[in-house]
XYZ file of C-alpha atoms in Angstrom:
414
model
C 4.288 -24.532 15.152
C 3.195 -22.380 12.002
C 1.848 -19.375 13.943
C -0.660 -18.732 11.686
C -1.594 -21.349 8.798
C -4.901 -22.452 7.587
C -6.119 -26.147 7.065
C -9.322 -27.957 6.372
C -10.553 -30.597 8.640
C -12.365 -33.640 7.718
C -14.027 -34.103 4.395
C -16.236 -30.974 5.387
C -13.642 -29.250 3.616
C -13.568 -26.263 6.624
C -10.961 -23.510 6.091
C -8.878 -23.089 9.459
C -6.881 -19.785 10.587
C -4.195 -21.017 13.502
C -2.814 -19.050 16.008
C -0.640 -19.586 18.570
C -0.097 -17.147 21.034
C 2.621 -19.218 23.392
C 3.762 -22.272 23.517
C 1.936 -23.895 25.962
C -1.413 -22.337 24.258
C -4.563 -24.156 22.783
C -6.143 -23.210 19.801
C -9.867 -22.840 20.164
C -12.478 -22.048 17.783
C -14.202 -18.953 16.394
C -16.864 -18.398 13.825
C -16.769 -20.642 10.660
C -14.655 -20.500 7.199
C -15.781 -22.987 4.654
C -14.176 -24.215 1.737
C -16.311 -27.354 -0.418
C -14.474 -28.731 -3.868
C -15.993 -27.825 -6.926
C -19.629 -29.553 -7.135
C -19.035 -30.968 -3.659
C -21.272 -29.475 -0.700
C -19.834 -30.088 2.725
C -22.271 -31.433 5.158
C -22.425 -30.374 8.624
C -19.555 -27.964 8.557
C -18.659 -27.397 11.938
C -16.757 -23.960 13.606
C -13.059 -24.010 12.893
C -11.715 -19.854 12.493
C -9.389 -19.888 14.907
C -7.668 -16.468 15.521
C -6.875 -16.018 19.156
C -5.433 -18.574 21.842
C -7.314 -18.642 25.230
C -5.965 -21.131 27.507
C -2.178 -20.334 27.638
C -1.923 -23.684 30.679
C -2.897 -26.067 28.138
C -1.157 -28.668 26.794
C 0.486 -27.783 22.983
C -1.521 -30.164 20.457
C 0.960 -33.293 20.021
C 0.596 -33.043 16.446
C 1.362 -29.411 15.809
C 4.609 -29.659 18.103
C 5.856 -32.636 15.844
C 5.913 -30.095 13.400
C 7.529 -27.453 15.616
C 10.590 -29.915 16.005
C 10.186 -30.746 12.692
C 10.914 -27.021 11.534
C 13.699 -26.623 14.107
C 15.440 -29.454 12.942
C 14.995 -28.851 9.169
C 16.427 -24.905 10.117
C 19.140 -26.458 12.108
C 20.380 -29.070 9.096
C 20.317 -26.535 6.180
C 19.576 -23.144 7.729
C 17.592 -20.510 5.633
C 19.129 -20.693 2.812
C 17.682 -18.569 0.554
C 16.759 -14.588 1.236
C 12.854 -15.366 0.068
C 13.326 -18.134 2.849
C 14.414 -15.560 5.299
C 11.778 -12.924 4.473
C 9.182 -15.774 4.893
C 10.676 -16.489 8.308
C 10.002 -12.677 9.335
C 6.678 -12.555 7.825
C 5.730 -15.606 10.016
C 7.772 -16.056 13.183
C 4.834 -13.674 15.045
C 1.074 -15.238 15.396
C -0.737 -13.085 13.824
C -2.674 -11.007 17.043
C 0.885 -9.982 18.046
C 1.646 -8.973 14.710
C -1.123 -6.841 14.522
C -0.850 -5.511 17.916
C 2.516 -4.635 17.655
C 1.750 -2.650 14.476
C -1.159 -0.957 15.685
C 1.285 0.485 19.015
C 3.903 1.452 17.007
C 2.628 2.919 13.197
C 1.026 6.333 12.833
C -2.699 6.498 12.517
C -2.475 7.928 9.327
C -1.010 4.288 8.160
C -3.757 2.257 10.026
C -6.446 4.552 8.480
C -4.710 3.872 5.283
C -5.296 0.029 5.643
C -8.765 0.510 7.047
C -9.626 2.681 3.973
C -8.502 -0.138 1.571
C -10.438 -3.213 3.543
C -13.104 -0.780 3.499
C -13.235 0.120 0.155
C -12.993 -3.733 -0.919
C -15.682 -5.109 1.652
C -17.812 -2.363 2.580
C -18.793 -0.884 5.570
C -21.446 -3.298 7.397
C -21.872 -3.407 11.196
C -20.528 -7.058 11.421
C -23.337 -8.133 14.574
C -26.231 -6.413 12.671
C -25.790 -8.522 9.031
C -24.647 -11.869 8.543
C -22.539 -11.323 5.584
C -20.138 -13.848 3.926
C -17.883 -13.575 1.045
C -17.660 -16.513 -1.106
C -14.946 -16.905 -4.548
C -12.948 -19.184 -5.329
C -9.187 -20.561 -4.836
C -7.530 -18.920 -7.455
C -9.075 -15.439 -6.958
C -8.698 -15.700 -2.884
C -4.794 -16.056 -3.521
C -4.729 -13.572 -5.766
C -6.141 -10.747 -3.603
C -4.093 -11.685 -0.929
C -1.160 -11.518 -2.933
C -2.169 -8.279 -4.008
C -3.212 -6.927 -0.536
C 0.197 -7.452 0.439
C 1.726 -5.455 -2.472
C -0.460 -2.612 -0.977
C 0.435 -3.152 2.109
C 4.377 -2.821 1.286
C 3.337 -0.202 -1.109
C 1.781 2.198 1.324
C 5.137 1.581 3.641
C 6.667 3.078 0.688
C 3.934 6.063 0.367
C 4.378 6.813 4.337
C 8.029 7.115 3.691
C 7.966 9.552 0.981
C 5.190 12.192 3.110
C 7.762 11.972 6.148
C 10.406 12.853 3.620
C 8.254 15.908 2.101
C 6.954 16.870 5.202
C 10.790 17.140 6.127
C 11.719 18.737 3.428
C 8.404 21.382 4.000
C 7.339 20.458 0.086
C 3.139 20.624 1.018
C 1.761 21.032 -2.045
C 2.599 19.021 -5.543
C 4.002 22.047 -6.831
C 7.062 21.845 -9.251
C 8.748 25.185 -7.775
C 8.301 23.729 -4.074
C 9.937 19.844 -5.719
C 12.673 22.284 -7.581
C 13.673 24.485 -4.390
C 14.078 21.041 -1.938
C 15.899 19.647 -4.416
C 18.741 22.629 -5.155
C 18.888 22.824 -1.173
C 20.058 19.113 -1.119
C 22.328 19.418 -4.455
C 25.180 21.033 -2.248
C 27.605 20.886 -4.689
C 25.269 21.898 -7.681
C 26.135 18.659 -10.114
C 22.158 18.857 -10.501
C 22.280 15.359 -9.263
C 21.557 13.870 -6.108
C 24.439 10.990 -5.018
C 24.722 9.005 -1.448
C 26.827 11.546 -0.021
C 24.230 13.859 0.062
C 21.761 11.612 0.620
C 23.413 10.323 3.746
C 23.919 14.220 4.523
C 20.061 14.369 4.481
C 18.977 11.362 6.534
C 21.524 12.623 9.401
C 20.215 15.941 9.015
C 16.821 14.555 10.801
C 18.429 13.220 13.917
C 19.477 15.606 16.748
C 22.945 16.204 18.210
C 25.774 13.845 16.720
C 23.670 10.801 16.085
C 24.073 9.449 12.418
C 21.632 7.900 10.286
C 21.946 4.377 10.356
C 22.949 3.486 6.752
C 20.504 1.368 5.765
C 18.272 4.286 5.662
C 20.359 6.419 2.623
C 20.705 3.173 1.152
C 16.648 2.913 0.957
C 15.775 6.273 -0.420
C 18.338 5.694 -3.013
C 17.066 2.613 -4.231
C 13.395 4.276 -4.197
C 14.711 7.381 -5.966
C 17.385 6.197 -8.307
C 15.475 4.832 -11.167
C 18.105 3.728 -13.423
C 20.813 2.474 -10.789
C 23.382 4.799 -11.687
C 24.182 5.663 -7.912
C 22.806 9.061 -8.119
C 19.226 10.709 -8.076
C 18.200 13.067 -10.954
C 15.712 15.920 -10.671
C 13.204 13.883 -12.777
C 13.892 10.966 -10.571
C 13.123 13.202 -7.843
C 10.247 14.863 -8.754
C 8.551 11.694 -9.903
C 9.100 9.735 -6.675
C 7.613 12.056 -4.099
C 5.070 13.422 -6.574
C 5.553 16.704 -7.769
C 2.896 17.410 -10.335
C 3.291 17.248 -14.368
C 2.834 20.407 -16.168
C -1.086 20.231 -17.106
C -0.728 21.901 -20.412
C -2.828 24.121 -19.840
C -3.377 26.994 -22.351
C -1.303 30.125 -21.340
C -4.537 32.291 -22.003
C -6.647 29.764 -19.833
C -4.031 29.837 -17.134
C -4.162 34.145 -17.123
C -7.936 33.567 -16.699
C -7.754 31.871 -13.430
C -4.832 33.959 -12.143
C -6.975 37.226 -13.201
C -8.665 39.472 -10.123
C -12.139 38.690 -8.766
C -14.657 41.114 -10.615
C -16.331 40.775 -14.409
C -14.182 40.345 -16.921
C -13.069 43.120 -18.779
C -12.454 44.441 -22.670
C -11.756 46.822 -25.509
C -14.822 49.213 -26.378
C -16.247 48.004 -29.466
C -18.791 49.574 -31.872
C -20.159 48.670 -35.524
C -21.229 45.019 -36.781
C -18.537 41.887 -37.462
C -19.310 39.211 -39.642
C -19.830 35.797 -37.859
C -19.582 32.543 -39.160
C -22.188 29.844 -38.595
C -22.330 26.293 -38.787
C -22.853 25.208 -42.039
C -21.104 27.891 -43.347
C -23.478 30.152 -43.048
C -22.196 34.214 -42.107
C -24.108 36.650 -40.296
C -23.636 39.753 -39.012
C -24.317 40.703 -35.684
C -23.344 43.862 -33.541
C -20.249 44.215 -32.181
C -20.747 45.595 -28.812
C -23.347 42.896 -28.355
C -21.219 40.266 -29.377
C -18.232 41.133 -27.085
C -20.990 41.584 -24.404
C -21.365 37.678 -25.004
C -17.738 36.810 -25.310
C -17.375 38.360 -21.614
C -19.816 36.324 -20.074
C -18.841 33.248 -21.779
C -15.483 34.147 -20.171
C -16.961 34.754 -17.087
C -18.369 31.362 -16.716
C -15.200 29.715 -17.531
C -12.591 31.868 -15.082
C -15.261 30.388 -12.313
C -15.177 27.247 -13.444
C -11.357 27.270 -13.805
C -10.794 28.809 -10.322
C -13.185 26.110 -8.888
C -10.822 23.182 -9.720
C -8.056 25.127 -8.447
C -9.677 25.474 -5.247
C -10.834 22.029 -4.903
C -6.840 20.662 -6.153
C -5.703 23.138 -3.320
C -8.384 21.198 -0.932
C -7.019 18.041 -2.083
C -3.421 18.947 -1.728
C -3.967 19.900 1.823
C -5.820 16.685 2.830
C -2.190 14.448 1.276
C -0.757 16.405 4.244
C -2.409 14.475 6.653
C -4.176 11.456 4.945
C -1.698 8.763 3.413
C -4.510 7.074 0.888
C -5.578 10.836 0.194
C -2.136 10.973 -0.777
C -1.709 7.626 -2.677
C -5.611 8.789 -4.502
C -4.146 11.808 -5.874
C -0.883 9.777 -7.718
C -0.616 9.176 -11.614
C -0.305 5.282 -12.479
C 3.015 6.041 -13.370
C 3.983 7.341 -10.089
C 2.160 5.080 -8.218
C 3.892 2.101 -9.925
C 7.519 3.964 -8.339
C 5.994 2.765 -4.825
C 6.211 -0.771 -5.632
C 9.056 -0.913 -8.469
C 12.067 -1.579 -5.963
C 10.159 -4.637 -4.765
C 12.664 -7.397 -4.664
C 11.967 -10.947 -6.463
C 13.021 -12.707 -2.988
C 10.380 -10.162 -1.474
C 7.733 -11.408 -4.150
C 8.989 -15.497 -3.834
C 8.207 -14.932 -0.074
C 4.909 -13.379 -0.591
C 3.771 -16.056 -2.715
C 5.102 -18.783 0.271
C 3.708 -16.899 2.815
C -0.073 -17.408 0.994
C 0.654 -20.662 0.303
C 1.736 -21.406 4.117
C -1.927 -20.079 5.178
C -3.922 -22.012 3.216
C -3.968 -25.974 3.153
C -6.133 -28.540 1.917
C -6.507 -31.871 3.250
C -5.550 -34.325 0.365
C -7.908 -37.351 -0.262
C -6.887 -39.253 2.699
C -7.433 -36.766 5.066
C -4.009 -37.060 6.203
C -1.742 -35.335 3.689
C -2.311 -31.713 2.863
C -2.403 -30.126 -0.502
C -1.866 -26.267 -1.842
C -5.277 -24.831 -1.907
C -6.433 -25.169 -5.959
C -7.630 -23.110 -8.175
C -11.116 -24.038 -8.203
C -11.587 -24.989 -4.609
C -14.915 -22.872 -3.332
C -14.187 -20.769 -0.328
C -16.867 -18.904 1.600
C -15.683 -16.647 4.486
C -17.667 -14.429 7.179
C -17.001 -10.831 5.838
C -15.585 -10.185 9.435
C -13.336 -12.451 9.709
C -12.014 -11.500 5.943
C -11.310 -8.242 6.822
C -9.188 -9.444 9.617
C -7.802 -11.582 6.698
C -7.111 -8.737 4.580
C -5.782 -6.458 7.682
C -3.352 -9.398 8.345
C -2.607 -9.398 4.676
C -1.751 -5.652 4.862
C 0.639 -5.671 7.658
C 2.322 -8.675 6.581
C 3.400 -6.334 3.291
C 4.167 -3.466 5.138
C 6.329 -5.864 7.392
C 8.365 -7.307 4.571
C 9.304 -3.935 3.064
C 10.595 -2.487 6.131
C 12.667 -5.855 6.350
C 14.054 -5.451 2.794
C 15.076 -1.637 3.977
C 16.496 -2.382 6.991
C 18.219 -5.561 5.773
C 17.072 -7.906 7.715
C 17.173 -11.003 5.443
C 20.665 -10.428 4.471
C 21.458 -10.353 8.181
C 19.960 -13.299 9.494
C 21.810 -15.091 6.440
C 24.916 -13.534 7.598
C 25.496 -11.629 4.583
């Protein structure tokens, strides 16, 4: 049966979340998701969340094993034929508690705090047993954010797999000379270019012994790095994808100000009166020695304020060392856009299915099921969302490492 799909039962309109842990298991309900129809209110809406079998000895519901042999036989008559089909397969064939369990075993904490930080950041923070706290928006917007949690989950696969590279190539700060020095250790043959040889050179370099890379991973980072698909990685296609940073622009003068030593600021003995010019047009003059008295302190001020933000850039460097959204915070637009560019349109079909899978309507007759529309009203426990959006995460970050590794391809026999 769908291991995880939402319905509504009854004309109450109630938003289910299935589960199904084994066969063999019963679904059994949690707290309550409600959806109503625009300008309808649903009258005693009853629970119906279901996230989590309990009885694995019970009898499978009659109706949801129809559609079990209903989806073996359909994959048995035309097999999956498409690769969006077989991505939605992967995203789907685990209920969604092993999913999550499974992830949370095997991914470094610095990824889990990653998705933590973004549910947090979108629903807040609140103890869920101390407020009773629901998020309510509509059909169109709902899809939408789960669409895009997704992205960000398969984006921040992405982001964990360029720190492991930098972190293995010892580049711990965004500095161009650190980018520039990895990047002439990996051009062995100095073409100033980057190509799969190479690349393949560097992914075996990180196992031990004789053990190879398996291909799939070269084949990865050079469809990450290699932004214009000509088989080889440049140094600008380099330094954008892991992040080095973009010359500020800073003035030269301004740049000798923070580099100068710690004490007051220093300059040429002066003596006499200068003529100053005013606003307005106006010119004065004023004494010299006073005036470059002024100058110094002005200068003063600045070279503190100057080496501030270099300390606190230095801070935030350091913390991208450790903390993946730190990391993914401290990006350009432009660079964080690389993380999702290579994002297949199967990948992106089978995102889109995979929402549309969860959530189901029941049509008029209570029978037949409909796509959840655009201006259907759903309300949700703010708990139970951020499981959603957790779910939604991992699902993204699932689907990229299948599009890396191939998967798709192989159970098509590609």
């Amino acid at each position: 049966p769908p291991p995880h799909s939402c319905r509504v039962s009854d004309g109450s309109m109630q938003l289910q979340l299935f589960t199904v842990v084994a066969v063999g298991a019963a679904w059994t309900p949690a707290s309550p998701v409600s959806l109503s129809r625009a300008g309808r209110v649903a009258p005693g809406v009853r629970t119906a969340v279901r996230l989590q079998a309990s009885d694995e000895n019970s009898a499978l519901d009659l109706e949801a094993l129809a559609k079990l042999r209903e989806r073996i036989s359909r994959i048995q008559q035309s097999g999956l034929a498409t690769p969006a089909q077989a991505y939605f397969d992967i995203a789907t064939e685990k209920p969604p508690q092993r999913l999550m369990r499974e992830f949370f075993m095997e991914t470094e904490p610095r990824v889990q705090q990653a998705m933590q930080d973004a549910v947090v950041s979108l629903l807040g923070n609140l103890p869920p047993l101390q407020f009773d706290s629901r998020v309510s928006t509509t059909g169109d917007k709902l899809v939408a954010l789960m669409l895009q949690l997704q992205m960000t989950g398969y984006m921040l696969r992405n982001a964990e797999y360029v720190t492991k590279l930098r972190e293995l190539l010892d580049i711990r700060t965004r500095s161009v000379d650190e980018f520039r020095k990895a990047f002439n250790r990996l051009d062995e043959d100095g073409s100033g270019y980057l190509e799969m040889g190479e690349v393949q050179s560097l992914m075996d370099s990180f196992y031990e012994g004789d053990a190879t890379a398996p291909p799939y991973e070269a084949n990865a980072l050079m469809r990450l790095l290699d932004a214009n698909r000509d088989g080889r990685i440049s140094w600008d296609e380099f330094a954008a994808a892991l992040g080095a940073r973009k010359d500020s622009g800073l003035d030269p003068s301004l740049k000798a100000l923070t580099g100068a030593a710690d004490g007051p600021v220093t300059g040429p003995q002066v003596s006499g009166t200068i003529s100053v010019m005013l606003e307005g047009g106006k010119e004065v003059q004023i004494d010299a020695a006073a005036y470059m008295e002024q100058l110094k302190a002005e200068a003063e001020v600045l070279r503190k304020e100057l080496n501030l933000v270099k300390k606190q850039e230095a801070r935030a460097e350091l913390a991208t060392t450790s903390s993946l959204s730190a990391y993914v915070a401290t990006l350009p637009q432009d660079q964080l856009q690389l993380l999702t560019r290579d994002m297949s349109p199967e990948v992106k079909e089978a995102m889109q299915m995979v929402i549309k899978y969860i959530f189901k309507v029941p049509g008029d007759d209570d029978e037949s099921e409909r796509d959840l529309a655009a201006d259907d009203q759903v309300t949700i426990e703010q708990n139970k969302m951020r499981q959603l959006c957790m779910y939604q995460l991992v699902l993204g970050y699932r689907m990229r490492e299948a599009e890396a590794k191939g998967e798709a391809d192989n159970r098509l026999g590609r």
